[in-house]
Short mmCIF file of C-alpha atoms in Angstrom, two decimals:
data_model
loop_
_atom_site.label_atom_id
_atom_site.label_comp_id
_atom_site.label_asym_id
_atom_site.label_seq_id
_atom_site.Cartn_x
_atom_site.Cartn_y
_atom_site.Cartn_z
CA MET A 33 -19.51 -18.44 -0.31
CA TYR A 34 -15.96 -19.76 0.66
CA ARG A 35 -15.46 -22.74 2.81
CA ARG A 36 -15.04 -21.70 6.18
CA ASP A 37 -13.47 -24.81 7.76
CA PHE A 38 -9.92 -23.54 6.97
CA LEU A 39 -8.94 -27.12 6.02
CA GLY A 40 -5.30 -27.58 5.88
CA LEU A 41 -4.25 -24.29 7.21
CA SER A 42 -2.86 -25.38 10.31
CA LEU A 43 0.81 -26.28 10.97
CA ALA A 44 0.20 -30.01 10.85
CA ALA A 45 -1.78 -30.00 7.74
CA LEU A 46 0.65 -27.56 5.90
CA ALA A 47 3.56 -29.71 6.65
CA THR A 48 3.07 -31.94 3.71
CA PRO A 49 5.15 -32.42 0.46
CA THR A 50 2.49 -30.79 -1.58
CA PHE A 51 2.92 -27.60 0.49
CA ALA A 52 6.60 -26.95 0.97
CA ALA A 53 7.95 -24.05 2.83
CA PRO A 54 8.17 -21.30 1.99
CA ARG A 55 5.85 -20.98 -0.78
CA PRO A 56 5.34 -17.80 -3.04
CA TYR A 57 1.90 -16.55 -3.91
CA THR A 58 0.59 -13.61 -5.97
CA LEU A 59 -2.66 -12.60 -7.06
CA SER A 60 -4.76 -14.95 -9.09
CA GLY A 61 -6.94 -14.04 -12.13
CA ALA A 62 -9.73 -13.15 -9.77
CA GLY A 63 -7.67 -10.34 -8.44
CA ALA A 64 -8.19 -8.28 -5.31
CA THR A 65 -9.99 -5.24 -4.06
CA ILE A 66 -9.60 -2.83 -1.00
CA THR A 67 -13.15 -1.73 0.25
CA TYR A 68 -13.15 1.27 2.56
CA THR A 69 -15.77 2.83 4.53
CA PHE A 70 -15.80 6.43 6.07
CA GLN A 71 -18.71 8.69 7.40
CA LEU A 72 -19.56 11.70 5.28
CA ASN A 73 -21.75 13.97 7.28
CA GLY A 74 -22.70 11.05 9.48
CA ALA A 75 -23.58 8.73 6.56
CA PRO A 76 -21.53 5.70 5.92
CA VAL A 77 -19.87 5.96 2.40
CA LYS A 78 -18.07 2.96 0.75
CA GLY A 79 -15.44 2.99 -2.02
CA THR A 80 -12.93 0.57 -3.47
CA VAL A 81 -9.36 0.46 -4.72
CA PRO A 82 -8.09 -2.34 -6.76
CA ILE A 83 -4.90 -3.99 -5.62
CA ASP A 84 -2.15 -3.67 -8.30
CA THR A 85 0.36 -6.19 -6.88
CA ALA A 86 0.47 -8.61 -3.97
CA ASN A 87 3.50 -10.64 -3.12
CA LEU A 88 3.11 -13.19 -0.42
CA THR A 89 4.98 -15.95 1.01
CA ILE A 90 3.41 -18.59 3.19
CA ASP A 91 5.98 -20.70 5.22
CA SER A 92 4.36 -24.03 5.99
CA THR A 93 6.97 -24.75 8.67
CA ASN A 94 6.64 -21.44 10.39
CA LEU A 95 3.27 -19.71 9.63
CA ALA A 96 4.51 -16.75 11.76
CA ALA A 97 7.20 -16.09 9.34
CA SER A 98 4.72 -15.74 6.25
CA THR A 99 5.05 -12.34 4.79
CA ALA A 100 2.94 -9.84 2.64
CA ASP A 101 3.89 -6.88 0.38
CA VAL A 102 0.80 -5.28 -1.33
CA THR A 103 0.43 -2.27 -3.46
CA ALA A 104 -2.50 -0.19 -4.68
CA ASP A 105 -2.91 2.61 -7.14
CA VAL A 106 -4.94 5.27 -5.22
CA ARG A 107 -5.43 7.19 -8.52
CA ARG A 108 -7.99 4.38 -9.19
CA ALA A 109 -10.12 4.82 -5.88
CA ARG A 110 -13.62 5.08 -6.48
CA THR A 111 -16.92 5.81 -4.19
CA GLY A 112 -20.48 5.76 -5.54
CA LEU A 113 -20.30 9.58 -5.47
CA ILE A 114 -18.51 11.40 -8.15
CA PHE A 115 -17.95 14.55 -5.86
CA ALA A 116 -16.70 12.33 -2.91
CA THR A 117 -14.29 10.31 -5.30
CA GLU A 118 -12.74 13.60 -6.58
CA ALA A 119 -12.30 15.02 -3.02
CA LEU A 120 -10.83 11.77 -1.84
CA LYS A 121 -8.10 11.98 -4.40
CA SER A 122 -7.37 15.65 -4.05
CA SER A 123 -4.15 17.03 -2.47
CA SER A 124 -5.72 17.56 1.10
CA VAL A 125 -6.64 14.02 1.39
CA LEU A 126 -4.96 11.17 -0.64
CA ASN A 127 -3.02 13.55 -2.88
CA ALA A 128 -3.13 10.83 -5.43
CA ALA A 129 -1.22 12.99 -8.12
CA ALA A 130 1.79 13.26 -5.91
CA PHE A 131 1.64 9.95 -3.98
CA PRO A 132 -0.04 7.42 -6.46
CA LEU A 133 0.84 4.32 -4.59
CA ALA A 134 -0.32 3.04 -1.11
CA ARG A 135 1.89 0.09 0.05
CA PHE A 136 1.39 -2.51 2.86
CA GLN A 137 4.30 -4.56 4.09
CA SER A 138 3.74 -7.04 6.93
CA THR A 139 5.98 -7.02 9.89
CA ARG A 140 4.55 -9.62 12.30
CA ILE A 141 1.89 -12.37 12.16
CA LYS A 142 0.22 -13.65 15.15
CA LEU A 143 -1.45 -16.97 14.53
CA GLY A 144 -4.88 -17.79 15.67
CA PRO A 145 -5.96 -20.45 17.97
CA GLY A 146 -4.42 -23.93 16.94
CA GLY A 147 -1.53 -22.16 15.25
CA ARG A 148 -3.86 -21.08 12.07
CA LEU A 149 -3.41 -18.15 9.77
CA SER A 150 -7.19 -17.98 10.37
CA GLU A 151 -9.95 -17.73 13.20
CA GLY A 152 -8.27 -14.99 15.15
CA ALA A 153 -4.82 -14.41 13.20
CA VAL A 154 -3.60 -10.82 13.28
CA VAL A 155 -1.19 -9.30 10.77
CA ASP A 156 0.81 -6.27 11.73
CA GLY A 157 2.51 -3.98 9.31
CA LYS A 158 3.53 -0.80 7.87
CA LEU A 159 1.25 1.20 5.61
CA THR A 160 2.64 3.77 3.33
CA LEU A 161 0.11 6.47 2.37
CA ARG A 162 0.78 10.02 1.02
CA GLY A 163 4.52 9.27 1.54
CA ALA A 164 3.75 8.78 5.37
CA THR A 165 4.51 5.26 6.78
CA ARG A 166 2.68 4.12 9.92
CA PRO A 167 2.10 0.98 11.97
CA VAL A 168 -1.35 -0.84 11.34
CA ARG A 169 -2.97 -4.05 12.31
CA PHE A 170 -5.38 -6.21 10.47
CA ASN A 171 -7.50 -9.10 11.59
CA ALA A 172 -6.82 -12.11 9.05
CA SER A 173 -8.36 -15.17 7.45
CA LEU A 174 -6.91 -17.49 5.08
CA PHE A 175 -8.96 -20.39 3.58
CA ARG A 176 -9.32 -22.67 0.61
CA PRO A 177 -12.14 -21.76 -2.11
CA ARG A 178 -15.19 -23.50 -1.99
CA GLY A 179 -15.03 -26.71 -4.06
CA THR A 180 -11.30 -27.26 -3.72
CA LYS A 181 -10.08 -30.75 -2.75
CA PRO A 182 -8.46 -31.30 0.74
CA GLY A 183 -4.87 -30.62 0.50
CA ASP A 184 -5.07 -28.28 -2.55
CA PHE A 185 -3.46 -25.08 -1.53
CA SER A 186 -2.70 -23.71 -5.20
CA THR A 187 -5.26 -21.16 -4.73
CA LEU A 188 -6.32 -19.37 -1.30
CA ASN A 189 -8.58 -16.75 -0.25
CA VAL A 190 -7.47 -13.92 1.96
CA LYS A 191 -9.61 -11.45 4.13
CA LEU A 192 -8.21 -8.76 6.08
CA SER A 193 -9.92 -6.19 8.08
CA GLY A 194 -9.08 -3.35 10.44
CA GLN A 195 -9.06 0.39 10.38
CA VAL A 196 -6.97 3.66 10.17
CA ASN A 197 -6.96 6.96 11.35
CA ARG A 198 -6.56 9.23 8.23
CA ARG A 199 -4.92 12.11 10.05
CA ASP A 200 -1.95 9.87 10.82
CA PHE A 201 -1.06 9.95 7.23
CA GLY A 202 -1.74 13.75 6.65
CA ALA A 203 -5.14 13.27 5.02
CA THR A 204 -6.81 16.03 6.86
CA GLY A 205 -9.01 17.31 4.17
CA TYR A 206 -12.87 18.03 4.60
CA ALA A 207 -12.56 17.51 8.36
CA ASP A 208 -15.98 19.19 8.86
CA LEU A 209 -17.50 16.59 6.75
CA VAL A 210 -15.67 13.39 7.03
CA ASP A 211 -14.58 11.40 10.19
CA ASN A 212 -11.10 10.52 10.84
CA THR A 213 -11.53 6.72 11.14
CA VAL A 214 -11.61 4.57 7.96
CA ALA A 215 -12.51 1.04 8.03
CA ILE A 216 -10.84 -1.34 5.67
CA ALA A 217 -11.70 -4.70 4.16
CA ILE A 218 -9.45 -6.50 1.89
CA THR A 219 -10.30 -9.58 -0.05
CA ALA A 220 -8.11 -11.58 -2.38
CA GLU A 221 -7.74 -14.71 -4.21
CA ILE A 222 -4.06 -15.68 -4.42
CA ALA A 223 -2.39 -18.53 -6.35
CA THR A 224 1.12 -19.91 -5.80
CA THR A 225 3.80 -19.21 -8.17
CA ALA A 226 5.89 -22.33 -7.39
#
């Protein structure tokens, strides 16, 4: 389990020489995964899509100006059911053959209480899926991994959660079996590149 005290991720703690602003981050060796959950015939089904690239900048002097640009290859989407996986990637849902990449770009970050990128922070952005770009919102948490020293921000953990309506992106297939709302949870370990 990760440390949940969010040490050093407030404006006061980040304004140190060891955390100069702005600081670029990308995926660490641990990588990242998007987990999605949808209702299939009334039963929840979970699946995953690995994140290919994540370019993030955390600005210690203005945390709200931090940015994220993330892509995932939906051709690598998986569920626990082979028929559901193939249906998911079909032309009437994700249309993975024609639109292999999904992309999220942040447009606004609202800090949590105490000016933190955790405990109530919200990230607004644009999600491009199936060639359609729509606004989305994620709840966000950013914190140091368990066992790291106070003031060590070389590696951070990110958690995002939210939901999208698949119809907004033209993913309308199997409407008689699959609900429109898809819950999304993203977990990533990121490491500084500077």
